Tab-separated table of C-alpha atoms and ligand atoms in Angstrom:
chain	number	residue	atom	x	y	z
A	3	MET	CA	-48.077	12.342	-133.922
A	4	LYS	CA	-48.488	15.049	-131.314
A	5	ARG	CA	-45.571	15.486	-128.969
A	6	ILE	CA	-46.548	15.605	-125.314
A	7	SER	CA	-44.775	17.752	-122.725
A	8	ILE	CA	-42.033	16.394	-120.458
A	9	GLU	CA	-44.337	16.868	-117.458
A	10	ASP	CA	-47.234	14.989	-119.077
A	11	ALA	CA	-44.903	12.185	-120.133
A	12	ARG	CA	-43.615	11.846	-116.588
A	13	ARG	CA	-47.155	11.859	-115.270
A	14	HIS	CA	-47.992	8.975	-117.612
A	15	VAL	CA	-44.943	7.052	-116.382
A	16	LEU	CA	-45.958	7.565	-112.745
A	17	GLU	CA	-49.557	6.511	-113.462
A	18	HIS	CA	-48.271	3.095	-114.469
A	19	THR	CA	-45.860	2.618	-111.597
A	20	ALA	CA	-46.388	1.468	-108.009
A	21	THR	CA	-43.882	0.842	-105.228
A	22	LEU	CA	-42.315	-2.635	-105.335
A	23	GLU	CA	-42.449	-5.099	-102.453
A	24	PRO	CA	-40.072	-4.886	-99.467
A	25	GLU	CA	-37.201	-7.178	-98.536
A	26	GLN	CA	-34.843	-7.196	-95.569
A	27	VAL	CA	-31.114	-6.594	-95.935
A	28	ASP	CA	-28.161	-6.443	-93.578
A	29	LEU	CA	-27.092	-2.927	-92.676
A	30	ASP	CA	-23.825	-3.494	-94.526
A	31	ASP	CA	-25.834	-4.053	-97.705
A	32	ALA	CA	-28.217	-1.154	-97.148
A	33	LEU	CA	-26.207	1.572	-98.877
A	34	GLY	CA	-28.222	3.121	-101.707
A	35	ARG	CA	-31.373	1.226	-100.822
A	36	VAL	CA	-34.703	2.895	-100.070
A	37	LEU	CA	-36.545	2.311	-96.808
A	38	ALA	CA	-39.826	0.421	-97.377
A	39	VAL	CA	-41.544	1.248	-94.073
A	40	ASP	CA	-41.117	3.928	-91.436
A	41	ALA	CA	-38.263	2.994	-89.084
A	42	VAL	CA	-39.537	3.025	-85.480
A	43	ALA	CA	-36.798	3.021	-82.836
A	44	PRO	CA	-36.910	-0.218	-80.784
A	45	ASN	CA	-34.286	1.249	-78.425
A	46	PRO	CA	-33.705	4.811	-77.232
A	47	VAL	CA	-30.554	6.763	-78.057
A	48	PRO	CA	-28.607	7.170	-75.909
A	49	PRO	CA	-29.679	3.973	-74.137
A	50	PHE	CA	-28.794	5.326	-70.671
A	51	ASP	CA	-27.986	8.650	-69.000
A	52	CYS	CA	-24.334	9.301	-69.800
A	53	SER	CA	-21.621	11.862	-69.307
A	54	THR	CA	-20.780	14.278	-72.112
A	55	MET	CA	-17.437	15.126	-70.502
A	56	ASP	CA	-14.420	13.719	-68.755
A	57	GLY	CA	-14.912	14.807	-65.127
A	58	PHE	CA	-16.691	13.861	-61.919
A	59	ALA	CA	-20.256	12.729	-61.297
A	60	VAL	CA	-21.613	14.657	-58.328
A	61	ARG	CA	-24.778	15.543	-56.491
A	62	SER	CA	-25.333	19.121	-57.651
A	63	ALA	CA	-26.544	20.054	-54.160
A	64	ASP	CA	-23.056	19.257	-52.830
A	65	THR	CA	-21.546	21.984	-55.034
A	66	GLY	CA	-23.818	24.744	-53.733
A	67	LYS	CA	-21.062	26.169	-51.542
A	68	ALA	CA	-18.141	25.622	-53.943
A	69	PRO	CA	-15.251	25.340	-53.610
A	70	VAL	CA	-15.897	22.010	-51.936
A	71	THR	CA	-13.843	18.834	-51.551
A	72	LEU	CA	-15.532	15.488	-52.190
A	73	ARG	CA	-14.296	11.975	-51.519
A	74	LEU	CA	-13.641	9.879	-54.665
A	75	VAL	CA	-15.294	6.477	-54.289
A	76	ASP	CA	-15.177	4.852	-57.753
A	77	GLU	CA	-14.746	5.339	-61.495
A	78	ALA	CA	-17.158	4.891	-64.450
A	79	ARG	CA	-15.800	4.561	-67.989
A	80	ALA	CA	-17.374	4.216	-71.406
A	81	GLY	CA	-18.636	0.651	-71.434
A	82	ARG	CA	-18.115	0.083	-67.731
A	83	ALA	CA	-20.510	1.408	-65.089
A	84	ALA	CA	-19.397	2.243	-61.535
A	85	GLY	CA	-20.138	-0.260	-58.765
A	86	ALA	CA	-20.676	2.434	-56.144
A	87	THR	CA	-23.257	5.197	-56.040
A	88	VAL	CA	-22.681	8.851	-55.274
A	89	GLU	CA	-23.640	9.646	-51.684
A	90	ALA	CA	-23.562	13.096	-50.101
A	91	GLY	CA	-19.962	14.300	-49.887
A	92	THR	CA	-18.636	11.896	-52.543
A	93	ALA	CA	-17.964	11.906	-56.262
A	94	ILE	CA	-17.184	9.315	-58.952
A	95	ARG	CA	-14.717	9.930	-61.770
A	96	VAL	CA	-16.422	9.603	-65.191
A	97	SER	CA	-15.212	9.534	-68.788
A	98	THR	CA	-17.146	10.800	-71.812
A	99	GLY	CA	-19.854	8.248	-72.618
A	100	ALA	CA	-19.766	6.608	-69.168
A	101	PRO	CA	-23.102	5.766	-67.499
A	102	ILE	CA	-24.013	8.360	-64.853
A	103	PRO	CA	-23.670	6.573	-61.491
A	104	GLY	CA	-26.687	6.267	-59.244
A	105	GLY	CA	-27.140	9.196	-56.879
A	106	ALA	CA	-25.384	11.693	-59.167
A	107	ASP	CA	-27.321	14.309	-61.124
A	108	ALA	CA	-24.550	16.346	-62.758
A	109	VAL	CA	-21.017	16.154	-64.081
A	110	MET	CA	-18.304	18.585	-63.107
A	111	ARG	CA	-15.903	18.811	-66.002
A	112	GLN	CA	-12.329	17.951	-65.183
A	113	GLU	CA	-10.985	21.376	-66.164
A	114	LEU	CA	-12.841	22.973	-63.216
A	115	THR	CA	-11.503	20.574	-60.587
A	116	SER	CA	-8.290	19.516	-58.913
A	117	VAL	CA	-7.572	16.030	-57.628
A	118	SER	CA	-5.464	15.280	-54.565
A	119	GLY	CA	-2.126	13.585	-55.159
A	120	ASP	CA	-3.348	10.221	-53.857
A	121	ASP	CA	-6.555	10.356	-55.970
A	122	ALA	CA	-8.583	10.226	-52.786
A	123	THR	CA	-10.446	13.531	-53.134
A	124	VAL	CA	-11.492	16.037	-55.758
A	125	THR	CA	-11.969	19.727	-55.155
A	126	ILE	CA	-14.805	21.275	-57.134
A	127	GLU	CA	-14.162	24.936	-57.960
A	128	GLU	CA	-17.624	25.981	-59.160
A	129	THR	CA	-21.284	25.266	-58.545
A	130	VAL	CA	-23.055	23.004	-61.070
A	131	THR	CA	-26.777	22.743	-61.645
A	132	ALA	CA	-28.601	19.422	-61.958
A	133	GLY	CA	-28.321	17.944	-65.451
A	134	THR	CA	-25.075	19.730	-66.359
A	135	ASP	CA	-23.092	17.649	-68.891
A	136	VAL	CA	-25.503	14.736	-68.585
A	137	ARG	CA	-26.977	13.332	-71.813
A	138	VAL	CA	-30.291	11.782	-70.853
A	139	ALA	CA	-31.527	8.387	-72.087
A	140	GLY	CA	-33.656	8.845	-75.196
A	141	GLY	CA	-32.708	12.506	-75.430
A	142	ASP	CA	-31.517	12.057	-78.997
A	143	ILE	CA	-34.074	9.439	-80.122
A	144	PRO	CA	-36.847	8.378	-77.711
A	145	GLU	CA	-37.906	4.735	-77.832
A	146	GLY	CA	-40.805	4.329	-80.281
A	147	ALA	CA	-39.947	7.445	-82.267
A	148	ILE	CA	-40.112	7.355	-86.077
A	149	VAL	CA	-36.504	8.040	-87.004
A	150	LEU	CA	-36.717	7.618	-90.786
A	151	ARG	CA	-39.687	7.689	-93.113
A	152	ALA	CA	-40.490	5.122	-95.787
A	153	GLY	CA	-39.023	6.332	-99.081
A	154	THR	CA	-35.788	7.581	-97.523
A	155	LEU	CA	-32.573	6.827	-99.413
A	156	LEU	CA	-30.111	5.116	-97.090
A	157	THR	CA	-26.633	6.654	-97.006
A	158	GLY	CA	-24.087	6.907	-94.207
A	159	PRO	CA	-26.018	8.872	-91.569
A	160	GLU	CA	-29.252	6.930	-92.125
A	161	ILE	CA	-27.468	3.594	-91.825
A	162	GLY	CA	-25.715	4.826	-88.683
A	163	VAL	CA	-29.033	5.837	-87.130
A	164	LEU	CA	-30.523	2.409	-87.922
A	165	ALA	CA	-27.562	0.797	-86.162
A	166	ALA	CA	-27.955	3.148	-83.194
A	167	VAL	CA	-31.612	2.266	-82.619
A	168	ASN	CA	-30.953	-1.458	-83.151
A	169	ILE	CA	-32.492	-2.194	-86.552
A	170	PRO	CA	-29.886	-4.618	-87.939
A	171	ARG	CA	-31.947	-5.721	-90.965
A	172	PRO	CA	-34.033	-2.838	-92.288
A	173	SER	CA	-36.930	-3.369	-94.653
A	174	VAL	CA	-36.016	-1.865	-98.016
A	175	VAL	CA	-37.781	-1.775	-101.348
A	176	ARG	CA	-36.671	-4.455	-103.762
A	177	ARG	CA	-34.398	-3.088	-106.477
A	178	PRO	CA	-36.228	-2.614	-109.770
A	179	ARG	CA	-35.059	-5.221	-112.300
A	180	ILE	CA	-34.032	-3.739	-115.615
A	181	ALA	CA	-33.343	-5.474	-118.910
A	182	LEU	CA	-31.306	-3.413	-121.397
A	183	VAL	CA	-31.331	-4.145	-125.121
A	184	SER	CA	-29.053	-2.288	-127.548
A	185	THR	CA	-30.221	-2.550	-131.142
A	186	GLY	CA	-28.133	-2.123	-134.271
A	187	ASP	CA	-26.056	-4.199	-136.692
A	188	GLU	CA	-23.219	-1.713	-136.229
A	189	LEU	CA	-22.669	-2.287	-132.492
A	190	ILE	CA	-19.770	-4.192	-130.966
A	191	GLU	CA	-18.248	-4.366	-127.518
A	192	PRO	CA	-15.199	-2.343	-126.583
A	193	GLY	CA	-12.077	-4.492	-126.710
A	194	GLY	CA	-11.329	-5.793	-130.183
A	195	PRO	CA	-10.700	-3.808	-133.365
A	196	LEU	CA	-13.537	-2.139	-135.281
A	197	LYS	CA	-14.508	-3.512	-138.689
A	198	PRO	CA	-15.625	-0.954	-141.290
A	199	GLY	CA	-18.923	0.622	-140.258
A	200	GLN	CA	-18.861	-0.656	-136.713
A	201	ILE	CA	-19.098	1.451	-133.542
A	202	ARG	CA	-18.910	0.594	-129.868
A	203	ASP	CA	-22.063	-0.121	-127.870
A	204	THR	CA	-21.768	3.089	-125.872
A	205	ASN	CA	-25.342	3.164	-124.638
A	206	GLY	CA	-25.315	-0.325	-123.208
A	207	TYR	CA	-22.578	0.702	-120.826
A	208	ALA	CA	-23.754	4.258	-120.123
A	209	LEU	CA	-27.352	3.258	-119.399
A	210	SER	CA	-26.387	0.244	-117.339
A	211	ALA	CA	-24.299	2.531	-115.136
A	212	ALA	CA	-27.065	5.154	-114.963
A	213	ALA	CA	-29.623	2.517	-113.971
A	214	ARG	CA	-27.433	1.161	-111.210
A	215	LEU	CA	-26.694	4.636	-109.907
A	216	ALA	CA	-30.449	5.211	-109.737
A	217	GLY	CA	-30.822	2.135	-107.530
A	218	ALA	CA	-31.909	-0.465	-110.081
A	219	GLN	CA	-30.492	-3.877	-110.819
A	220	ILE	CA	-29.520	-4.939	-114.342
A	221	ILE	CA	-30.896	-8.422	-114.922
A	222	SER	CA	-29.788	-8.676	-118.541
A	223	ARG	CA	-27.961	-6.621	-121.130
A	224	VAL	CA	-27.951	-7.844	-124.686
A	225	LYS	CA	-27.493	-6.624	-128.247
A	226	VAL	CA	-29.708	-7.463	-131.175
A	227	GLY	CA	-29.197	-6.744	-134.869
A	228	ASP	CA	-31.606	-4.869	-137.094
A	229	ASP	CA	-33.873	-7.818	-137.812
A	230	ARG	CA	-37.591	-8.003	-137.028
A	231	GLU	CA	-37.827	-11.626	-135.923
A	232	ALA	CA	-34.649	-11.452	-133.854
A	233	THR	CA	-35.866	-8.235	-132.223
A	234	ILE	CA	-39.223	-9.757	-131.292
A	235	ALA	CA	-37.531	-12.846	-129.822
A	236	THR	CA	-34.959	-10.769	-127.925
A	237	LEU	CA	-37.519	-8.381	-126.456
A	238	ARG	CA	-39.816	-11.234	-125.472
A	239	GLU	CA	-37.030	-12.923	-123.571
A	240	ALA	CA	-35.657	-9.697	-122.065
A	241	MET	CA	-39.032	-8.823	-120.566
A	242	GLN	CA	-39.178	-12.062	-118.571
A	243	GLY	CA	-38.897	-11.155	-114.917
A	244	ALA	CA	-38.100	-7.504	-115.665
A	245	ASP	CA	-39.880	-4.543	-114.125
A	246	ILE	CA	-38.460	-2.302	-116.830
A	247	LEU	CA	-37.325	-3.060	-120.358
A	248	ALA	CA	-35.216	-0.302	-121.911
A	249	THR	CA	-34.229	-0.610	-125.552
A	250	VAL	CA	-31.900	1.781	-127.372
A	251	GLY	CA	-31.956	2.588	-131.054
A	252	GLY	CA	-34.254	1.502	-133.850
A	253	VAL	CA	-37.192	3.703	-132.853
A	254	SER	CA	-37.441	5.802	-136.009
A	255	VAL	CA	-39.521	4.943	-139.033
A	256	GLY	CA	-36.688	3.709	-141.272
A	257	PRO	CA	-36.760	0.249	-142.874
A	258	HIS	CA	-34.315	-1.006	-140.240
A	259	ASP	CA	-36.111	0.303	-137.166
A	260	HIS	CA	-37.830	-2.685	-135.598
A	261	VAL	CA	-38.380	-1.849	-131.951
A	262	ARG	CA	-41.828	-0.299	-132.027
A	263	PRO	CA	-43.438	-2.876	-134.357
A	264	SER	CA	-41.823	-5.622	-132.278
A	265	LEU	CA	-43.233	-4.263	-129.025
A	266	GLU	CA	-46.616	-4.011	-130.692
A	267	ALA	CA	-46.327	-7.560	-132.036
A	268	LEU	CA	-45.733	-8.659	-128.451
A	269	GLY	CA	-48.965	-6.997	-127.403
A	270	ALA	CA	-47.453	-4.024	-125.561
A	271	ARG	CA	-49.724	-0.986	-125.286
A	272	GLU	CA	-48.324	2.379	-126.333
A	273	ILE	CA	-48.767	5.082	-123.699
A	274	PHE	CA	-46.867	7.836	-125.481
A	275	GLY	CA	-44.825	7.960	-128.633
A	276	ARG	CA	-43.063	11.324	-128.806
A	277	VAL	CA	-42.124	13.973	-126.266
A	278	SER	CA	-41.460	17.660	-126.796
A	279	LEU	CA	-37.805	17.268	-125.919
A	280	ARG	CA	-34.548	17.704	-127.768
A	281	PRO	CA	-32.417	15.628	-127.562
A	282	GLY	CA	-34.279	12.495	-126.532
A	283	GLY	CA	-37.806	13.304	-127.705
A	284	GLN	CA	-38.073	10.123	-129.740
A	285	ILE	CA	-38.613	8.124	-126.563
A	286	CYS	CA	-41.680	5.871	-126.604
A	287	PHE	CA	-43.320	4.323	-123.579
A	288	TYR	CA	-45.290	1.080	-123.622
A	289	VAL	CA	-46.792	-1.187	-121.007
A	290	ALA	CA	-46.378	-4.846	-121.893
A	291	GLN	CA	-49.053	-7.493	-121.347
A	292	ASP	CA	-47.297	-8.765	-118.225
A	293	GLY	CA	-47.058	-5.236	-116.815
A	294	THR	CA	-43.396	-4.640	-117.723
A	295	LEU	CA	-42.736	-0.962	-118.375
A	296	ALA	CA	-41.061	-0.753	-121.787
A	297	PHE	CA	-39.090	2.330	-122.773
A	298	ALA	CA	-37.872	2.528	-126.362
A	299	LEU	CA	-35.059	5.076	-126.313
A	300	PRO	CA	-33.450	6.751	-129.318
A	301	GLY	CA	-29.992	5.504	-130.271
A	302	ASN	CA	-27.902	8.644	-130.305
A	303	PRO	CA	-25.999	8.475	-127.031
A	304	VAL	CA	-26.941	11.924	-125.747
A	305	SER	CA	-30.604	11.392	-126.668
A	306	ALA	CA	-30.529	8.025	-124.954
A	307	THR	CA	-28.913	9.391	-121.801
A	308	VAL	CA	-31.194	12.428	-121.532
A	309	SER	CA	-34.399	10.468	-122.089
A	310	PHE	CA	-33.222	7.740	-119.722
A	311	ARG	CA	-32.539	10.329	-117.077
A	312	LEU	CA	-35.840	12.151	-117.433
A	313	PHE	CA	-38.177	9.180	-117.793
A	314	VAL	CA	-36.601	5.844	-116.919
A	315	VAL	CA	-35.046	7.222	-113.733
A	316	ALA	CA	-38.471	8.693	-112.872
A	317	ALA	CA	-39.898	5.175	-113.210
A	318	ILE	CA	-37.106	3.702	-111.076
A	319	ASP	CA	-37.766	6.330	-108.397
A	320	ALA	CA	-41.467	5.519	-108.417
A	321	LEU	CA	-40.864	1.749	-108.231
A	322	LEU	CA	-38.599	2.433	-105.269
A	323	GLY	CA	-41.250	4.615	-103.640
A	324	ARG	CA	-38.565	7.194	-103.393
A	325	GLY	CA	-39.808	10.570	-102.293
A	326	ARG	CA	-37.275	12.484	-104.314
A	327	ALA	CA	-37.940	16.170	-103.940
A	328	GLU	CA	-38.774	17.865	-107.218
A	329	ARG	CA	-35.417	18.488	-108.811
A	330	ARG	CA	-36.524	21.447	-110.872
A	331	THR	CA	-35.624	24.945	-109.950
A	332	THR	CA	-34.922	28.129	-111.836
A	333	ALA	CA	-31.585	29.661	-112.702
A	334	THR	CA	-30.306	32.541	-114.782
A	335	ALA	CA	-28.819	32.008	-118.246
A	336	ALA	CA	-25.184	33.131	-118.031
A	337	VAL	CA	-25.000	33.255	-121.845
A	338	ASP	CA	-27.544	32.791	-124.639
A	339	LEU	CA	-29.052	29.296	-124.571
A	340	PRO	CA	-30.024	27.641	-127.865
A	341	GLY	CA	-33.548	26.360	-128.378
A	342	ARG	CA	-35.824	25.267	-131.168
A	343	ILE	CA	-39.441	26.167	-131.925
A	344	GLY	CA	-41.713	23.192	-131.335
A	345	ARG	CA	-39.482	21.277	-128.919
A	346	THR	CA	-38.251	21.856	-125.413
A	347	THR	CA	-34.459	21.833	-125.592
A	348	ALA	CA	-32.480	20.261	-122.750
A	349	VAL	CA	-29.203	22.203	-122.826
A	350	ARG	CA	-26.382	20.379	-121.051
A	351	CYS	CA	-25.012	22.940	-118.631
A	352	ASN	CA	-22.486	23.712	-116.010
A	353	ALA	CA	-23.949	25.616	-113.086
A	354	GLU	CA	-22.271	28.289	-111.028
A	355	LEU	CA	-23.563	29.705	-107.740
A	356	ARG	CA	-23.158	33.480	-107.659
A	357	GLU	CA	-24.289	36.004	-105.075
A	358	ASP	CA	-27.749	36.263	-106.642
A	359	GLY	CA	-28.309	32.558	-107.276
A	360	TRP	CA	-27.541	29.843	-109.828
A	361	TYR	CA	-26.273	30.645	-113.321
A	362	VAL	CA	-26.060	28.099	-116.113
A	363	ALA	CA	-24.030	27.955	-119.313
A	364	PRO	CA	-23.743	25.196	-121.944
A	365	SER	CA	-21.040	22.676	-121.122
A	366	GLN	CA	-19.482	23.166	-124.570
A	367	SER	CA	-20.588	24.779	-127.789
A	368	HIS	CA	-21.007	21.488	-129.670
A	369	GLN	CA	-24.245	20.032	-128.334
A	370	ASP	CA	-25.343	17.667	-131.104
A	371	SER	CA	-27.209	14.601	-129.936
A	372	HIS	CA	-24.382	12.214	-130.852
A	373	VAL	CA	-21.709	14.170	-128.968
A	374	LEU	CA	-21.588	12.288	-125.685
A	375	THR	CA	-18.661	14.379	-124.491
A	376	SER	CA	-21.156	17.267	-124.170
A	377	MET	CA	-22.447	15.385	-121.104
A	378	LEU	CA	-19.109	15.110	-119.346
A	379	GLY	CA	-18.973	16.928	-116.047
A	380	ILE	CA	-22.342	18.637	-116.455
A	381	ASP	CA	-24.319	19.846	-113.455
A	382	ALA	CA	-27.761	20.423	-114.908
A	383	TYR	CA	-30.095	20.428	-117.862
A	384	ALA	CA	-31.534	23.838	-118.675
A	385	PHE	CA	-34.885	23.655	-120.449
A	386	VAL	CA	-35.406	26.205	-123.205
A	387	PRO	CA	-39.178	26.267	-123.773
A	388	GLU	CA	-40.606	25.012	-127.050
A	389	ASP	CA	-41.889	28.444	-128.053
A	390	ARG	CA	-38.421	30.038	-127.932
A	391	GLU	CA	-35.681	29.902	-130.517
A	392	SER	CA	-33.206	30.808	-127.793
A	393	LEU	CA	-33.061	32.356	-124.369
A	394	ASN	CA	-31.000	35.488	-123.865
A	395	ALA	CA	-28.276	35.838	-121.297
A	396	GLY	CA	-29.868	37.150	-118.109
A	397	GLU	CA	-33.233	35.441	-118.647
A	398	ARG	CA	-34.571	32.964	-116.125
A	399	VAL	CA	-34.663	29.310	-117.157
A	400	GLN	CA	-35.961	26.084	-115.632
A	401	VAL	CA	-33.158	23.703	-114.694
A	402	GLU	CA	-32.851	20.197	-113.351
A	403	PHE	CA	-29.676	19.276	-111.539
A	404	THR	CA	-28.197	16.006	-112.683
A	405	ARG	CA	-26.195	15.125	-109.627
B	17	AMP	P1	-30.945	4.590	-134.317
B	17	AMP	O1	-31.828	5.203	-133.270
B	17	AMP	O2	-30.887	3.116	-134.238
B	17	AMP	O3	-31.315	5.089	-135.665
B	17	AMP	O4	-29.492	5.128	-134.000
B	17	AMP	C1	-29.177	6.499	-134.099
B	17	AMP	C2	-27.680	6.685	-134.022
B	17	AMP	O5	-27.230	6.244	-132.745
B	17	AMP	C3	-26.922	5.864	-135.036
B	17	AMP	O6	-25.827	6.633	-135.451
B	17	AMP	C4	-26.467	4.656	-134.246
B	17	AMP	O7	-25.308	4.073	-134.776
B	17	AMP	C5	-26.222	5.235	-132.896
B	17	AMP	N1	-26.420	4.237	-131.860
B	17	AMP	C6	-27.486	3.437	-131.721
B	17	AMP	N2	-27.342	2.606	-130.689
B	17	AMP	C7	-26.147	2.907	-130.130
B	17	AMP	C8	-25.426	2.400	-129.024
B	17	AMP	N3	-25.918	1.408	-128.265
B	17	AMP	N4	-24.220	2.946	-128.736
B	17	AMP	C9	-23.726	3.941	-129.493
B	17	AMP	N5	-24.361	4.466	-130.549
B	17	AMP	C10	-25.567	3.958	-130.882
B	18	MG	MG1	-30.134	1.573	-135.218
C-alpha cells in the first residue's frame, strides 16, 4: 500500500475531528485546560484608579510652585479608601494599590517629600503633573475587552487574568476521552517477576502519560492477548464512550496481528494505513461507526511514541480546539543525520541554540525503534526527507520541538 506523507496523514486526522463541547470548571481546576469561548472581561482591571507608589495624593495644581507644604487630612491604604477628599492645600497619604481619594489627580512619591514630626503636614519638593503615579481604572483591561481567545491553553498567567476580571468558572473544552489498548501475549505489568518471554507493558504507561500531558483523559487502559475474538471484544468495549481509541502492537501482517482485521470486523472505516515515517510509519487510522477515532499504533515503543506524538496528539489538539502554532521550524544538522530512501526518518535529537540559530544532533547513536532510551531528554525530531539516505552536517533540516 502507498505510504502517505506525514502532512497528508495529519490533514486526514484533522478532517475527521471537530472541537468538543464546553464545560465550566473552577479556576483551581483550570490548569492545562483549553478555553472554549473568548473570555470577555466582566470587570475592568484595575477596578478603580489607584496609586502605583507609597506617597501622597495631591491636586497637581497645588504643586505648581513647589516646594509647597500641604495639610495631611487622611490616609488611604490598599483595601481601605480614605474618608476625606483632597481639597486645595491638603494631601492624603496613600500606599501602593490604595484608591486615589476624590479631589486628587496625582501622587507625589514619598521619596520626594518630607513629613512634619507630628504628621500634620507634608512638604512637596517637586512639581507633579496630573496623572503621575496613578493607575487608571480599566487601564490594564477595560471592561468588555476580550482578554483571552477561545483555544488558549490555560496556565498560570491566563488563570490569573481570569481571576482578575472576575471569571471564576471559565468555559473550557471537555477533555478528550481516550481508551488505550496494549496488545500482545508477552505483556505484563511492572511489579512482579518476568516469566520467560515476557516483557513489561511499556507503551501502556508511556502513552497514557503522553495523552494526559496533551490534555486528554484516559477512560480505560487494558491489555489483550493475541487472539482475534478477544481483540474484537476488547476493542468494541474500549470504544464505548471514547473519543479516541489508541491500540498498540499487532498491526503488522503476521498470523498474530489482529488489530486491523478486528477494527474492520467492527465496521471501522480505514482512512490511512501507512505513513512515510520511520519509526512509527505503521500507524493506521480508522473512524469507527460511532465516530470514535481509532489509531492502531505499532508496538515498538519508539514507533508507538513517535506516531502517538505526531498523529494522536494532533487529534487531541483538534478535539480541544487548541490553536497550537505550527511546531515545525528549520534547524541546521550539527552532524550527519541518518535517513532512508522511501521513508521520512524522524531522528530523535537534542537541540542547541548557537549564534546563527538552532542546531540538532541525534540524542544517541543507537536509534533503533525498540530503544526507548533514545527518546530520553530529547528536544526535537529532525525529519530527514524520504529521498535522502542521510543529511550532511551543515545542511538545513525540518524539525519539530517535542517540548
Ligand atoms: P507488534 O507490533 O505487536 O509486532 O510488536 C512489535 C514489538 O514491540 C514486539 O517486540 C513487542 O513485544 C513490542 N511491544 C508491543 N507492545 C508493547 C508494549 N505495550 N510495551 C512494550 N513493548 C511492546
Ligand atoms: Mg504484538
